[in-house]
GROMACS .gro file of C-alpha atoms in nm:
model
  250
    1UNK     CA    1   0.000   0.000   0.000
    2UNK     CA    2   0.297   0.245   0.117
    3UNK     CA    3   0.422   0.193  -0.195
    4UNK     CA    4   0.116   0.229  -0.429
    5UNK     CA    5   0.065   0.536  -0.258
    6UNK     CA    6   0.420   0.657  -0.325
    7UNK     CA    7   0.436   0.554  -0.701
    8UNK     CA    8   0.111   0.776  -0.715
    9UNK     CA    9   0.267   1.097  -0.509
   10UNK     CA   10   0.591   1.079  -0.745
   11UNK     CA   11   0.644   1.445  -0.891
   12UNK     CA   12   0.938   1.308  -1.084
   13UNK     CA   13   0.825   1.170  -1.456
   14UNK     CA   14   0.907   0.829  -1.530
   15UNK     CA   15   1.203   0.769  -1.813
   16UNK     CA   16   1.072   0.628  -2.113
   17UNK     CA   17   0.773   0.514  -1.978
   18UNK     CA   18   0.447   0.627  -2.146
   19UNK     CA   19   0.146   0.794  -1.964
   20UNK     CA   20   0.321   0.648  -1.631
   21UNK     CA   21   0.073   0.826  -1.414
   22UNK     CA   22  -0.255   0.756  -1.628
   23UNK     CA   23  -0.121   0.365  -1.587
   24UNK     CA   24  -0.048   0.350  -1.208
   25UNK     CA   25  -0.347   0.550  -1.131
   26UNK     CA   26  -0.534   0.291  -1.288
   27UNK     CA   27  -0.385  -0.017  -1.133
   28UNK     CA   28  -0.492   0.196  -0.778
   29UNK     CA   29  -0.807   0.214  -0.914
   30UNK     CA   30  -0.785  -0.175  -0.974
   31UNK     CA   31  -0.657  -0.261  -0.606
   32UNK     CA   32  -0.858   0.008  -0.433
   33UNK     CA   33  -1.151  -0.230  -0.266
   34UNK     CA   34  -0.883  -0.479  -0.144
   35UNK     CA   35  -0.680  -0.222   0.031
   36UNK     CA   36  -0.966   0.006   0.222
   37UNK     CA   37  -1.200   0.257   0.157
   38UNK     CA   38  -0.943   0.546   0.246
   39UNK     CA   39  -0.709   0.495   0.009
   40UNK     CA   40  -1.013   0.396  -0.219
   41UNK     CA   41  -1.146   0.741  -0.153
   42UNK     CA   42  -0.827   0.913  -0.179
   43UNK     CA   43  -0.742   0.700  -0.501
   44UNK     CA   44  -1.134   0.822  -0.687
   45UNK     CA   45  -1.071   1.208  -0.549
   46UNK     CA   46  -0.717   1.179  -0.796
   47UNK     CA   47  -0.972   1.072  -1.125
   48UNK     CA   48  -1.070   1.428  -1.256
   49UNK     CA   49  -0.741   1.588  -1.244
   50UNK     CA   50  -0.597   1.304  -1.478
   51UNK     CA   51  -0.928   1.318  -1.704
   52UNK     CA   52  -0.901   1.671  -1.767
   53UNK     CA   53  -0.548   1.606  -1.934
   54UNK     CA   54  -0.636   1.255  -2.113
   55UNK     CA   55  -0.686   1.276  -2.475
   56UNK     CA   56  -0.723   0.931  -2.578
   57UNK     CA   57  -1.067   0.789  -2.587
   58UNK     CA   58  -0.956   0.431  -2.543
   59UNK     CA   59  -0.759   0.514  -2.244
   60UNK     CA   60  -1.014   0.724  -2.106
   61UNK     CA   61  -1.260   0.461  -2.131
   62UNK     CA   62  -1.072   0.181  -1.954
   63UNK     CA   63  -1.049   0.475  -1.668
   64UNK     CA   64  -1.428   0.544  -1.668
   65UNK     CA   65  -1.463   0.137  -1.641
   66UNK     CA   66  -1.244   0.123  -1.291
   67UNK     CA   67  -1.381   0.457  -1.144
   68UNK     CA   68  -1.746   0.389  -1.168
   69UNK     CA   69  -1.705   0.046  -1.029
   70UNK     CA   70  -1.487   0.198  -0.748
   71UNK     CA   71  -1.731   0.442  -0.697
   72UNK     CA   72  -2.055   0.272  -0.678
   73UNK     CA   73  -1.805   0.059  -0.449
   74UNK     CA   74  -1.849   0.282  -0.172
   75UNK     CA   75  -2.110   0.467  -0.259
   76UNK     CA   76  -2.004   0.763  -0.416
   77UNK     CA   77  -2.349   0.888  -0.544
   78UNK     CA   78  -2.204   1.226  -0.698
   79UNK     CA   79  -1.893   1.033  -0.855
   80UNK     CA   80  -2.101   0.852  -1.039
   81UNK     CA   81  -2.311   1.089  -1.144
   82UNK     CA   82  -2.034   1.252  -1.287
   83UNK     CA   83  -1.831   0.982  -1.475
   84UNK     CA   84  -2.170   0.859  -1.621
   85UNK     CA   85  -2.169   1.252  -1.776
   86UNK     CA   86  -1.811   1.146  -1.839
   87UNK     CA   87  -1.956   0.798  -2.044
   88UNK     CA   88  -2.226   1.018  -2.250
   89UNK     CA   89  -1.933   1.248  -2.353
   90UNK     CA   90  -1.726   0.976  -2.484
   91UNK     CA   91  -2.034   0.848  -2.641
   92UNK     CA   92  -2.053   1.169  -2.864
   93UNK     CA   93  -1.690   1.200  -2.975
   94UNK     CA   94  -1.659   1.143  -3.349
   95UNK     CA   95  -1.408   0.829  -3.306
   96UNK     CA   96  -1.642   0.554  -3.233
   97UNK     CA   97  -1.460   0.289  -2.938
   98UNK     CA   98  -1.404  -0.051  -2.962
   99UNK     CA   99  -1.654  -0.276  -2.823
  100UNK     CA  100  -1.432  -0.468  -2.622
  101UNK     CA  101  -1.336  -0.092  -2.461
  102UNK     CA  102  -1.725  -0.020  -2.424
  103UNK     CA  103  -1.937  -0.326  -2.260
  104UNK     CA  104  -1.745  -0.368  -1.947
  105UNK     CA  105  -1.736   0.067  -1.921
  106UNK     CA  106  -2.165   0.012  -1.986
  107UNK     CA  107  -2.155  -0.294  -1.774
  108UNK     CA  108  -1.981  -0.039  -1.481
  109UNK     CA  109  -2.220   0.218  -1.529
  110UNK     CA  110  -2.578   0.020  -1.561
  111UNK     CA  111  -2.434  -0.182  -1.230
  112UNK     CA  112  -2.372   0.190  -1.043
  113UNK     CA  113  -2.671   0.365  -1.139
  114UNK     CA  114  -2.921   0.049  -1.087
  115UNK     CA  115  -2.776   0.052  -0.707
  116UNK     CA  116  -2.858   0.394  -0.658
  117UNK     CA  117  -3.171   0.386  -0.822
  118UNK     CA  118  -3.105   0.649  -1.075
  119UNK     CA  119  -3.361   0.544  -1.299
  120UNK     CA  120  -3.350   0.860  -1.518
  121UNK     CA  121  -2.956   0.849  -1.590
  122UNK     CA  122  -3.004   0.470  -1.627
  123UNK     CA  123  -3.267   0.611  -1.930
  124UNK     CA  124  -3.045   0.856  -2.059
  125UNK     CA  125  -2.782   0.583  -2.138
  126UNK     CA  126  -2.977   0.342  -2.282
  127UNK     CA  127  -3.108   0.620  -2.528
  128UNK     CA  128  -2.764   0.719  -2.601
  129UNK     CA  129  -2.631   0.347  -2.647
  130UNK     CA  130  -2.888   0.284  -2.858
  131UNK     CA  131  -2.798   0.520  -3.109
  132UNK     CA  132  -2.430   0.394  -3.088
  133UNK     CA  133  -2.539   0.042  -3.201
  134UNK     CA  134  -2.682   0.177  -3.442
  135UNK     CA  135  -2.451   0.407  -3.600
  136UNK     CA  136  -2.190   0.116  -3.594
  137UNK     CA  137  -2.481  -0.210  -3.729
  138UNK     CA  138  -2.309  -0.393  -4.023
  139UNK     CA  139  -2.428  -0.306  -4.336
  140UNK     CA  140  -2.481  -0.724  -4.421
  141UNK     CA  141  -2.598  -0.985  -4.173
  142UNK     CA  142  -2.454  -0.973  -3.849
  143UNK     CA  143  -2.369  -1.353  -3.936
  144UNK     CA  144  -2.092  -1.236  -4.198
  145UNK     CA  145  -1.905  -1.064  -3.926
  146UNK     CA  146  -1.589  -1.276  -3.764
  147UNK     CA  147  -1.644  -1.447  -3.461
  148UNK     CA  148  -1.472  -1.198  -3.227
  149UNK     CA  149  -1.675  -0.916  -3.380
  150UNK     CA  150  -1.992  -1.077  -3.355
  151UNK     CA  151  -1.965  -1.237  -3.044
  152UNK     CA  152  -1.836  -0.827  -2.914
  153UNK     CA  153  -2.156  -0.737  -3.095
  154UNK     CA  154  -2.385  -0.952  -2.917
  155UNK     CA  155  -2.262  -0.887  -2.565
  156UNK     CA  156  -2.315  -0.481  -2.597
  157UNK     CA  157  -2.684  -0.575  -2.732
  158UNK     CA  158  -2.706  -0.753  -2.410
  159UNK     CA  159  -2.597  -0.445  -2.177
  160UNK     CA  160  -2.846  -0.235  -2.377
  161UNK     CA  161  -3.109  -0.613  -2.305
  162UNK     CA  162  -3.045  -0.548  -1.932
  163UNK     CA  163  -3.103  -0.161  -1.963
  164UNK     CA  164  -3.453  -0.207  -2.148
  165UNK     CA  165  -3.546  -0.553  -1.878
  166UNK     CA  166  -3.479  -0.318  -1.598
  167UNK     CA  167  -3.751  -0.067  -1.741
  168UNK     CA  168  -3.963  -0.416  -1.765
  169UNK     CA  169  -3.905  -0.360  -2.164
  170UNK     CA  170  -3.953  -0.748  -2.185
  171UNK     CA  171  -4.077  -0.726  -2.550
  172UNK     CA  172  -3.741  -0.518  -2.685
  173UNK     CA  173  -3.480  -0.721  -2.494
  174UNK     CA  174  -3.674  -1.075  -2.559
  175UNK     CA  175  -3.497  -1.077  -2.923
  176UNK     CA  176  -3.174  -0.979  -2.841
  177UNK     CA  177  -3.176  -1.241  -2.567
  178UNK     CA  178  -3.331  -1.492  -2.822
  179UNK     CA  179  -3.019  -1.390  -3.100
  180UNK     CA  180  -2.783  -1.479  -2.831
  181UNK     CA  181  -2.938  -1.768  -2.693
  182UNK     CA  182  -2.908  -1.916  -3.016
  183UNK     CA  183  -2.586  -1.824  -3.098
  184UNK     CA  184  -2.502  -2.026  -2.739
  185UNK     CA  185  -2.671  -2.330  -2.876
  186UNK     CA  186  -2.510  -2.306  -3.239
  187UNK     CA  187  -2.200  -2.387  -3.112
  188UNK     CA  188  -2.003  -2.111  -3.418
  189UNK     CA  189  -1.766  -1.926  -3.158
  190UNK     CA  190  -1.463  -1.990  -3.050
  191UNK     CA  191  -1.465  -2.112  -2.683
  192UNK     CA  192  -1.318  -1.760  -2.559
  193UNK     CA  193  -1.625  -1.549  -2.751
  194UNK     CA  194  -1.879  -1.854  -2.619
  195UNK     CA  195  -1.743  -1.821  -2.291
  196UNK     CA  196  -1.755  -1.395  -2.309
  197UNK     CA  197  -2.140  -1.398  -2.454
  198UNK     CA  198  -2.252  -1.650  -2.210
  199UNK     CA  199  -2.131  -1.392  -1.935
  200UNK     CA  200  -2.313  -1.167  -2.114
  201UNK     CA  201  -2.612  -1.363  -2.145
  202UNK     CA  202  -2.631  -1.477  -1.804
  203UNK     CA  203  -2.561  -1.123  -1.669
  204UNK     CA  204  -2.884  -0.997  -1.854
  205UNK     CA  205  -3.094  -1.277  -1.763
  206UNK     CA  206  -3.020  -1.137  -1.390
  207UNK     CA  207  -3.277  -0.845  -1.455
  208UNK     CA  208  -3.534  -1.040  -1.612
  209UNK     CA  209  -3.895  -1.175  -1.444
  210UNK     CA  210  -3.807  -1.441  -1.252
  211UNK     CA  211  -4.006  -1.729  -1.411
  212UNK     CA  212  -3.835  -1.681  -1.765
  213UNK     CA  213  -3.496  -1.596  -1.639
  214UNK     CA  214  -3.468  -1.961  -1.414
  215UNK     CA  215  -3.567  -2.133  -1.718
  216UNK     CA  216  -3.295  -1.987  -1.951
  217UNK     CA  217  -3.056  -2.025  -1.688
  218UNK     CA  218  -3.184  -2.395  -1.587
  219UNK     CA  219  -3.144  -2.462  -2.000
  220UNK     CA  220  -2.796  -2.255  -2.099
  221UNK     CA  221  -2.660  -2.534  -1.820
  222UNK     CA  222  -2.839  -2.822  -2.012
  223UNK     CA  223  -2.759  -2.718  -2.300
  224UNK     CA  224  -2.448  -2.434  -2.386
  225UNK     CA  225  -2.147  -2.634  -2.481
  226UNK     CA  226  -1.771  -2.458  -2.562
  227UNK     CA  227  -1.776  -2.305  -2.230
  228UNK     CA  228  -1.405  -2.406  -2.119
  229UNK     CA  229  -1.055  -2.288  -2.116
  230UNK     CA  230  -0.663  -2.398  -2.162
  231UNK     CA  231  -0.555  -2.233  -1.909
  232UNK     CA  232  -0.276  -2.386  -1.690
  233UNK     CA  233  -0.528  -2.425  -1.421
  234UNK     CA  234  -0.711  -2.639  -1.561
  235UNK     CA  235  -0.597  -2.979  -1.434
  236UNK     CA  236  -0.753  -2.803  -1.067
  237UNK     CA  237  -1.041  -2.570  -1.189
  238UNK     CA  238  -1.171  -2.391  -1.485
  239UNK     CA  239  -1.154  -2.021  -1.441
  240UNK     CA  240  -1.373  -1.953  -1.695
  241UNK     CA  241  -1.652  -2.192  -1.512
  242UNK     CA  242  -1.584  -1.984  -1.227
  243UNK     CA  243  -1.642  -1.671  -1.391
  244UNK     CA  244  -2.020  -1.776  -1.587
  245UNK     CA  245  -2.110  -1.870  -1.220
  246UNK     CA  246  -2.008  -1.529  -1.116
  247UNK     CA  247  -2.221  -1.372  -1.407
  248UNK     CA  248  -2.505  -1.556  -1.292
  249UNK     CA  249  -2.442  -1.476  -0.928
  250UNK     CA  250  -2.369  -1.097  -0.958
   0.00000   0.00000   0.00000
């Protein structure tokens, strides 16, 4: 911790290393709920100093991702507020960002604002997502697109899913949550995109009625095969396992 906090105090730029403080602030951000809510405090009160000089939207976003979830962390009602006004910002810039950048930094935000109850904000972004989907919708089939990119696709449907079943939208999010359901059963993706859109999946069913969402969940673990990794673990456990569980769960 002593250290952290003296990496993150150092006036003194670091040789050759690019955007050295952007990069340890984030790790802080990272490590903050495992190491207190002072220095989590003290670590979310450093954020809009360091936005106000970032120019790159990528980096930016990965820093929206870690301060929201820090910040609904310990219920920071007014930081959130603010990096979600952050998050529609980014949204309007001209250079569109990478999915992979934007569902966990939507994921962070629905999870904040749902906990605080901010049902207008939670509105506001799901408008403004909305539009970004469809500004960047493939001018064929979304089955043309490469695995990665349509598995990337489906997941950010499934944030904007979540959004409209929190509402009790039921009828808009029921096809995106068919689309991806049968995806899941297809068996097309490579077992890292199956395992990332059954997350998704899973996450979405989680603010669903709870008569449809047991049965999709009770069938996606009847059914859903390719869910498994190589990892060097494996012999003990399967990470990935661990993490659809979590999906469910959280």
């Amino acid at each position: 911790l002593e250290r952290l906090r003296k990496l993150l105090n150092n006036k003194q730029p670091f040789k050759g290393a690019k955007n050295a403080d952007t990069r340890i602030l984030t790790v802080a951000l990272t490590l903050a709920p495992r190491l207190g809510q002072a220095f989590g405090e003290e670590t979310l009160d450093r954020v809009p100093a360091l936005f106000a000089k970032l120019k790159d939207e990528e980096v930016v976003a990965v820093m929206l991702e870690k301060s929201l979830l820090l910040a609904g962390h310990y219920d920071r009602k007014e930081d959130v507020e603010r990096f979600v006004q952050q998050f529609h910002k980014l949204l309007q810039t001209a250079k569109a960002l990478p999915h992979e950048k934007l569902i966990p930094l939507v994921t962070g935000s629905f999870r904040s604002l749902r906990k605080f109850g901010l049902r207008d904000a939670v509105a506001q972004l799901i408008s403004r997502l909305s539009d970004t989907i469809a500004a960047t919708m493939p001018a064929g089939p979304a089955s043309s697109l490469v695995n990665d990119k349509r598995s990337k696709r489906h997941c950010l449907l499934l944030e904007l899913a979540a959004g409209w079943l929190f509402f009790g939208e039921e009828t808009k999010a029921r096809k995106i949550l068919d689309d991806a359901r049968g995806l899941l059963l297809a068996k097309e993706l490579h077992n890292v995109n199956q395992t990332e859109l059954a997350c998704a999946y899973l996450s979405a069913l989680g603010q669903a009625p709870m008569d449809f969402a047991l049965s999709r969940i009770m069938e996606f673990f009847r059914k859903v095969e390719g869910v498994y990794d190589m990892f060097t673990t494996q012999d003990h456990y399967s990470l990935t396992r661990f993490n659809v569980v979590e999906a469910m769960i959280l």
